[in-house]
Amino acid sequence: MSNLAKVLTSVFVLCAVLSGAAQASVYTSSAYGFSMQEPEGWEKTEFPGRDDGVVLLYHGPKEALLMVRMVKDTVNLENDTERDEVLSGFLDSLREGGMQLIEVLDEGFATIGDAKGYGMHYSYYLPSGVRVENASTFIAGSDRYFIVTYAEIPSVYQQFVDKIWDVVKSFRILPREEEMYLEPGGKSI
């Protein structure tokens, strides 16, 4: 075998190994109708039928948390009134949970797969006094929407935000096989 052939074979094998290692695991829920790339190395907990709409939690290093919540309701994120109602309700739920909102740091539109998305980066204090930074993305489907939230203390937030954004960008709304989702008030159907 010539040196060129050996080099090309080595490069081919290395590329195959690297591409296999780089492939992320994909989580798919036929019941709730979504799929997304999983954050590598994070521990997953599923919550079928939970009353507050939480479907999935991932616990990462250093107390990082990624949560997927589904709401059976339609929302047009491009309609200012509808979007403001959803965002206000979401922020009100944080306050009702004892969290003190500090400020919305950034917000804006994004296209997530075939769906319209709206993202919000904000910070708040937990009842314990610990400051937390959050990024929540609202992803609207035809009969439901999802909220994907990443939370972490500010000193660690930046460490994982790019990884989490890759997860959010991979999010896809799919047809559901079952009617296992929630009303806006949190009642299971």
PDB file of C-alpha atoms in Angstrom:
ATOM      1  CA  MET A   1       0.000   0.000   0.000  1.00  0.00           C
ATOM      2  CA  SER A   2       1.412   3.414  -0.936  1.00  0.00           C
ATOM      3  CA  ASN A   3       1.980   6.166   1.639  1.00  0.00           C
ATOM      4  CA  LEU A   4      -0.821   8.214   0.058  1.00  0.00           C
ATOM      5  CA  ALA A   5      -3.234   5.284   0.336  1.00  0.00           C
ATOM      6  CA  LYS A   6      -2.228   4.767   3.990  1.00  0.00           C
ATOM      7  CA  VAL A   7      -2.774   8.453   4.769  1.00  0.00           C
ATOM      8  CA  LEU A   8      -6.156   8.518   3.000  1.00  0.00           C
ATOM      9  CA  THR A   9      -7.230   5.320   4.792  1.00  0.00           C
ATOM     10  CA  SER A  10      -6.165   6.796   8.150  1.00  0.00           C
ATOM     11  CA  VAL A  11      -8.029  10.027   7.438  1.00  0.00           C
ATOM     12  CA  PHE A  12     -11.141   8.070   6.391  1.00  0.00           C
ATOM     13  CA  VAL A  13     -11.054   5.921   9.562  1.00  0.00           C
ATOM     14  CA  LEU A  14     -10.468   8.980  11.764  1.00  0.00           C
ATOM     15  CA  CYS A  15     -13.387  10.838  10.138  1.00  0.00           C
ATOM     16  CA  ALA A  16     -15.653   7.819  10.604  1.00  0.00           C
ATOM     17  CA  VAL A  17     -14.686   7.535  14.282  1.00  0.00           C
ATOM     18  CA  LEU A  18     -15.132  11.263  14.893  1.00  0.00           C
ATOM     19  CA  SER A  19     -18.492  11.436  13.112  1.00  0.00           C
ATOM     20  CA  GLY A  20     -19.767   8.471  15.128  1.00  0.00           C
ATOM     21  CA  ALA A  21     -18.587  10.050  18.372  1.00  0.00           C
ATOM     22  CA  ALA A  22     -20.173  13.376  17.458  1.00  0.00           C
ATOM     23  CA  GLN A  23     -23.616  11.933  16.831  1.00  0.00           C
ATOM     24  CA  ALA A  24     -25.917  13.039  19.603  1.00  0.00           C
ATOM     25  CA  SER A  25     -28.677  10.938  21.083  1.00  0.00           C
ATOM     26  CA  VAL A  26     -32.165  12.047  20.053  1.00  0.00           C
ATOM     27  CA  TYR A  27     -35.128  11.841  22.438  1.00  0.00           C
ATOM     28  CA  THR A  28     -38.530  11.275  20.791  1.00  0.00           C
ATOM     29  CA  SER A  29     -41.920  11.299  22.518  1.00  0.00           C
ATOM     30  CA  SER A  30     -44.790   9.953  20.421  1.00  0.00           C
ATOM     31  CA  ALA A  31     -47.202  10.658  23.292  1.00  0.00           C
ATOM     32  CA  TYR A  32     -46.392  14.373  23.511  1.00  0.00           C
ATOM     33  CA  GLY A  33     -45.290  14.746  19.905  1.00  0.00           C
ATOM     34  CA  PHE A  34     -41.756  16.120  19.920  1.00  0.00           C
ATOM     35  CA  SER A  35     -38.157  15.160  19.424  1.00  0.00           C
ATOM     36  CA  MET A  36     -34.901  16.847  20.353  1.00  0.00           C
ATOM     37  CA  GLN A  37     -31.209  16.222  20.708  1.00  0.00           C
ATOM     38  CA  GLU A  38     -30.289  15.207  24.250  1.00  0.00           C
ATOM     39  CA  PRO A  39     -27.577  17.092  26.114  1.00  0.00           C
ATOM     40  CA  GLU A  40     -24.717  14.602  26.225  1.00  0.00           C
ATOM     41  CA  GLY A  41     -23.891  13.295  29.678  1.00  0.00           C
ATOM     42  CA  TRP A  42     -26.921  14.858  31.381  1.00  0.00           C
ATOM     43  CA  GLU A  43     -29.237  12.675  33.493  1.00  0.00           C
ATOM     44  CA  LYS A  44     -32.795  12.414  32.111  1.00  0.00           C
ATOM     45  CA  THR A  45     -36.013  12.065  34.125  1.00  0.00           C
ATOM     46  CA  GLU A  46     -39.369  11.626  32.374  1.00  0.00           C
ATOM     47  CA  PHE A  47     -42.691  12.726  33.869  1.00  0.00           C
ATOM     48  CA  PRO A  48     -45.647  11.235  31.970  1.00  0.00           C
ATOM     49  CA  GLY A  49     -48.937  12.934  32.833  1.00  0.00           C
ATOM     50  CA  ARG A  50     -47.549  15.399  35.395  1.00  0.00           C
ATOM     51  CA  ASP A  51     -50.119  18.108  36.245  1.00  0.00           C
ATOM     52  CA  ASP A  52     -47.867  21.127  35.667  1.00  0.00           C
ATOM     53  CA  GLY A  53     -47.029  20.073  32.106  1.00  0.00           C
ATOM     54  CA  VAL A  54     -43.402  19.133  32.801  1.00  0.00           C
ATOM     55  CA  VAL A  55     -42.569  16.291  30.449  1.00  0.00           C
ATOM     56  CA  LEU A  56     -38.831  15.962  30.791  1.00  0.00           C
ATOM     57  CA  LEU A  57     -35.984  17.160  33.028  1.00  0.00           C
ATOM     58  CA  TYR A  58     -32.266  16.910  32.391  1.00  0.00           C
ATOM     59  CA  HIS A  59     -29.815  17.441  35.242  1.00  0.00           C
ATOM     60  CA  GLY A  60     -26.372  18.494  34.109  1.00  0.00           C
ATOM     61  CA  PRO A  61     -23.095  19.180  35.834  1.00  0.00           C
ATOM     62  CA  LYS A  62     -22.944  21.864  38.519  1.00  0.00           C
ATOM     63  CA  GLU A  63     -26.724  21.812  39.122  1.00  0.00           C
ATOM     64  CA  ALA A  64     -27.560  22.852  35.531  1.00  0.00           C
ATOM     65  CA  LEU A  65     -31.178  22.077  34.656  1.00  0.00           C
ATOM     66  CA  LEU A  66     -32.990  21.735  31.329  1.00  0.00           C
ATOM     67  CA  MET A  67     -36.785  21.353  31.444  1.00  0.00           C
ATOM     68  CA  VAL A  68     -39.338  20.646  28.691  1.00  0.00           C
ATOM     69  CA  ARG A  69     -42.950  21.604  29.461  1.00  0.00           C
ATOM     70  CA  MET A  70     -45.972  21.180  27.162  1.00  0.00           C
ATOM     71  CA  VAL A  71     -49.215  23.155  27.223  1.00  0.00           C
ATOM     72  CA  LYS A  72     -52.331  22.133  25.261  1.00  0.00           C
ATOM     73  CA  ASP A  73     -53.237  25.488  23.869  1.00  0.00           C
ATOM     74  CA  THR A  74     -52.626  27.409  20.692  1.00  0.00           C
ATOM     75  CA  VAL A  75     -50.607  30.579  20.605  1.00  0.00           C
ATOM     76  CA  ASN A  76     -49.559  32.804  17.747  1.00  0.00           C
ATOM     77  CA  LEU A  77     -46.177  34.066  18.902  1.00  0.00           C
ATOM     78  CA  GLU A  78     -46.171  36.674  16.141  1.00  0.00           C
ATOM     79  CA  ASN A  79     -49.338  38.252  17.572  1.00  0.00           C
ATOM     80  CA  ASP A  80     -48.150  40.755  20.192  1.00  0.00           C
ATOM     81  CA  THR A  81     -51.235  40.331  22.400  1.00  0.00           C
ATOM     82  CA  GLU A  82     -51.151  36.516  22.447  1.00  0.00           C
ATOM     83  CA  ARG A  83     -47.394  36.406  22.981  1.00  0.00           C
ATOM     84  CA  ASP A  84     -47.571  38.965  25.809  1.00  0.00           C
ATOM     85  CA  GLU A  85     -50.339  36.949  27.510  1.00  0.00           C
ATOM     86  CA  VAL A  86     -48.267  33.757  27.385  1.00  0.00           C
ATOM     87  CA  LEU A  87     -45.082  35.490  28.582  1.00  0.00           C
ATOM     88  CA  SER A  88     -46.920  37.371  31.355  1.00  0.00           C
ATOM     89  CA  GLY A  89     -48.569  34.165  32.535  1.00  0.00           C
ATOM     90  CA  PHE A  90     -45.216  32.408  32.520  1.00  0.00           C
ATOM     91  CA  LEU A  91     -43.522  35.169  34.538  1.00  0.00           C
ATOM     92  CA  ASP A  92     -46.509  35.292  36.919  1.00  0.00           C
ATOM     93  CA  SER A  93     -46.079  31.547  37.535  1.00  0.00           C
ATOM     94  CA  LEU A  94     -42.454  32.213  38.536  1.00  0.00           C
ATOM     95  CA  ARG A  95     -43.581  34.885  40.996  1.00  0.00           C
ATOM     96  CA  GLU A  96     -46.286  32.582  42.396  1.00  0.00           C
ATOM     97  CA  GLY A  97     -43.523  30.022  42.957  1.00  0.00           C
ATOM     98  CA  GLY A  98     -41.796  32.530  45.233  1.00  0.00           C
ATOM     99  CA  MET A  99     -39.243  33.737  42.711  1.00  0.00           C
ATOM    100  CA  GLN A 100     -38.406  37.417  42.441  1.00  0.00           C
ATOM    101  CA  LEU A 101     -37.845  38.459  38.818  1.00  0.00           C
ATOM    102  CA  ILE A 102     -34.831  40.730  38.453  1.00  0.00           C
ATOM    103  CA  GLU A 103     -34.976  41.564  34.772  1.00  0.00           C
ATOM    104  CA  VAL A 104     -35.537  40.290  31.269  1.00  0.00           C
ATOM    105  CA  LEU A 105     -32.050  40.474  29.755  1.00  0.00           C
ATOM    106  CA  ASP A 106     -32.932  39.716  26.136  1.00  0.00           C
ATOM    107  CA  GLU A 107     -35.804  38.394  24.056  1.00  0.00           C
ATOM    108  CA  GLY A 108     -36.696  37.792  20.422  1.00  0.00           C
ATOM    109  CA  PHE A 109     -37.968  35.498  17.692  1.00  0.00           C
ATOM    110  CA  ALA A 110     -36.352  32.332  16.373  1.00  0.00           C
ATOM    111  CA  THR A 111     -37.328  29.617  13.923  1.00  0.00           C
ATOM    112  CA  ILE A 112     -37.057  26.229  15.584  1.00  0.00           C
ATOM    113  CA  GLY A 113     -37.429  23.469  12.991  1.00  0.00           C
ATOM    114  CA  ASP A 114     -40.731  24.136  11.217  1.00  0.00           C
ATOM    115  CA  ALA A 115     -42.152  26.072  14.169  1.00  0.00           C
ATOM    116  CA  LYS A 116     -42.072  29.649  15.329  1.00  0.00           C
ATOM    117  CA  GLY A 117     -40.151  30.203  18.510  1.00  0.00           C
ATOM    118  CA  TYR A 118     -39.747  33.056  20.938  1.00  0.00           C
ATOM    119  CA  GLY A 119     -36.862  33.138  23.367  1.00  0.00           C
ATOM    120  CA  MET A 120     -36.382  35.028  26.594  1.00  0.00           C
ATOM    121  CA  HIS A 121     -33.219  35.312  28.716  1.00  0.00           C
ATOM    122  CA  TYR A 122     -33.957  36.504  32.255  1.00  0.00           C
ATOM    123  CA  SER A 123     -32.739  36.292  35.819  1.00  0.00           C
ATOM    124  CA  TYR A 124     -34.476  35.949  39.179  1.00  0.00           C
ATOM    125  CA  TYR A 125     -33.900  35.142  42.828  1.00  0.00           C
ATOM    126  CA  LEU A 126     -35.068  31.856  44.292  1.00  0.00           C
ATOM    127  CA  PRO A 127     -36.879  32.010  47.653  1.00  0.00           C
ATOM    128  CA  SER A 128     -33.531  30.970  49.197  1.00  0.00           C
ATOM    129  CA  GLY A 129     -31.936  34.176  47.851  1.00  0.00           C
ATOM    130  CA  VAL A 130     -29.812  32.446  45.188  1.00  0.00           C
ATOM    131  CA  ARG A 131     -29.705  34.298  41.862  1.00  0.00           C
ATOM    132  CA  VAL A 132     -30.463  32.179  38.787  1.00  0.00           C
ATOM    133  CA  GLU A 133     -30.162  32.935  35.067  1.00  0.00           C
ATOM    134  CA  ASN A 134     -32.696  31.344  32.756  1.00  0.00           C
ATOM    135  CA  ALA A 135     -33.288  30.985  29.057  1.00  0.00           C
ATOM    136  CA  SER A 136     -36.791  29.913  28.057  1.00  0.00           C
ATOM    137  CA  THR A 137     -37.840  29.254  24.490  1.00  0.00           C
ATOM    138  CA  PHE A 138     -41.525  29.030  23.599  1.00  0.00           C
ATOM    139  CA  ILE A 139     -42.129  26.800  20.552  1.00  0.00           C
ATOM    140  CA  ALA A 140     -45.609  26.953  19.034  1.00  0.00           C
ATOM    141  CA  GLY A 141     -47.328  24.078  17.266  1.00  0.00           C
ATOM    142  CA  SER A 142     -50.838  23.950  15.792  1.00  0.00           C
ATOM    143  CA  ASP A 143     -52.585  22.685  18.943  1.00  0.00           C
ATOM    144  CA  ARG A 144     -49.985  22.985  21.696  1.00  0.00           C
ATOM    145  CA  TYR A 145     -46.822  24.779  22.570  1.00  0.00           C
ATOM    146  CA  PHE A 146     -43.683  23.813  24.405  1.00  0.00           C
ATOM    147  CA  ILE A 147     -41.493  25.715  26.811  1.00  0.00           C
ATOM    148  CA  VAL A 148     -37.854  24.622  26.912  1.00  0.00           C
ATOM    149  CA  THR A 149     -36.083  26.194  29.894  1.00  0.00           C
ATOM    150  CA  TYR A 150     -32.430  26.172  30.911  1.00  0.00           C
ATOM    151  CA  ALA A 151     -31.568  27.378  34.421  1.00  0.00           C
ATOM    152  CA  GLU A 152     -28.261  27.838  36.208  1.00  0.00           C
ATOM    153  CA  ILE A 153     -26.440  30.184  38.565  1.00  0.00           C
ATOM    154  CA  PRO A 154     -24.815  33.083  36.632  1.00  0.00           C
ATOM    155  CA  SER A 155     -21.210  31.935  37.134  1.00  0.00           C
ATOM    156  CA  VAL A 156     -21.971  28.614  35.389  1.00  0.00           C
ATOM    157  CA  TYR A 157     -24.739  29.701  32.959  1.00  0.00           C
ATOM    158  CA  GLN A 158     -22.346  30.655  30.133  1.00  0.00           C
ATOM    159  CA  GLN A 159     -20.535  27.316  30.384  1.00  0.00           C
ATOM    160  CA  PHE A 160     -23.510  25.375  28.998  1.00  0.00           C
ATOM    161  CA  VAL A 161     -25.594  27.945  27.091  1.00  0.00           C
ATOM    162  CA  ASP A 162     -24.164  27.043  23.643  1.00  0.00           C
ATOM    163  CA  LYS A 163     -24.765  23.332  24.232  1.00  0.00           C
ATOM    164  CA  ILE A 164     -28.338  24.062  25.310  1.00  0.00           C
ATOM    165  CA  TRP A 165     -28.966  26.310  22.304  1.00  0.00           C
ATOM    166  CA  ASP A 166     -27.971  23.364  20.049  1.00  0.00           C
ATOM    167  CA  VAL A 167     -30.555  21.244  21.887  1.00  0.00           C
ATOM    168  CA  VAL A 168     -33.245  23.918  21.463  1.00  0.00           C
ATOM    169  CA  LYS A 169     -32.479  24.341  17.752  1.00  0.00           C
ATOM    170  CA  SER A 170     -32.899  20.569  17.294  1.00  0.00           C
ATOM    171  CA  PHE A 171     -36.431  20.622  18.804  1.00  0.00           C
ATOM    172  CA  ARG A 172     -39.144  19.330  16.420  1.00  0.00           C
ATOM    173  CA  ILE A 173     -42.894  19.155  16.961  1.00  0.00           C
ATOM    174  CA  LEU A 174     -44.278  15.827  15.699  1.00  0.00           C
ATOM    175  CA  PRO A 175     -47.741  14.253  15.418  1.00  0.00           C
ATOM    176  CA  ARG A 176     -48.892  12.604  18.655  1.00  0.00           C
ATOM    177  CA  GLU A 177     -50.019   8.994  18.924  1.00  0.00           C
ATOM    178  CA  GLU A 178     -51.930   9.521  22.175  1.00  0.00           C
ATOM    179  CA  GLU A 179     -54.013  12.278  23.743  1.00  0.00           C
ATOM    180  CA  MET A 180     -51.661  12.454  26.722  1.00  0.00           C
ATOM    181  CA  TYR A 181     -51.264  16.165  27.231  1.00  0.00           C
ATOM    182  CA  LEU A 182     -52.537  18.991  29.395  1.00  0.00           C
ATOM    183  CA  GLU A 183     -55.170  21.702  29.322  1.00  0.00           C
ATOM    184  CA  PRO A 184     -53.909  25.253  29.954  1.00  0.00           C
ATOM    185  CA  GLY A 185     -55.145  25.013  33.569  1.00  0.00           C
ATOM    186  CA  GLY A 186     -53.008  21.923  34.156  1.00  0.00           C
ATOM    187  CA  LYS A 187     -55.728  19.227  34.081  1.00  0.00           C
ATOM    188  CA  SER A 188     -54.721  15.943  32.494  1.00  0.00           C
ATOM    189  CA  ILE A 189     -56.890  14.686  29.653  1.00  0.00           C
TER     190      ILE A 189
END
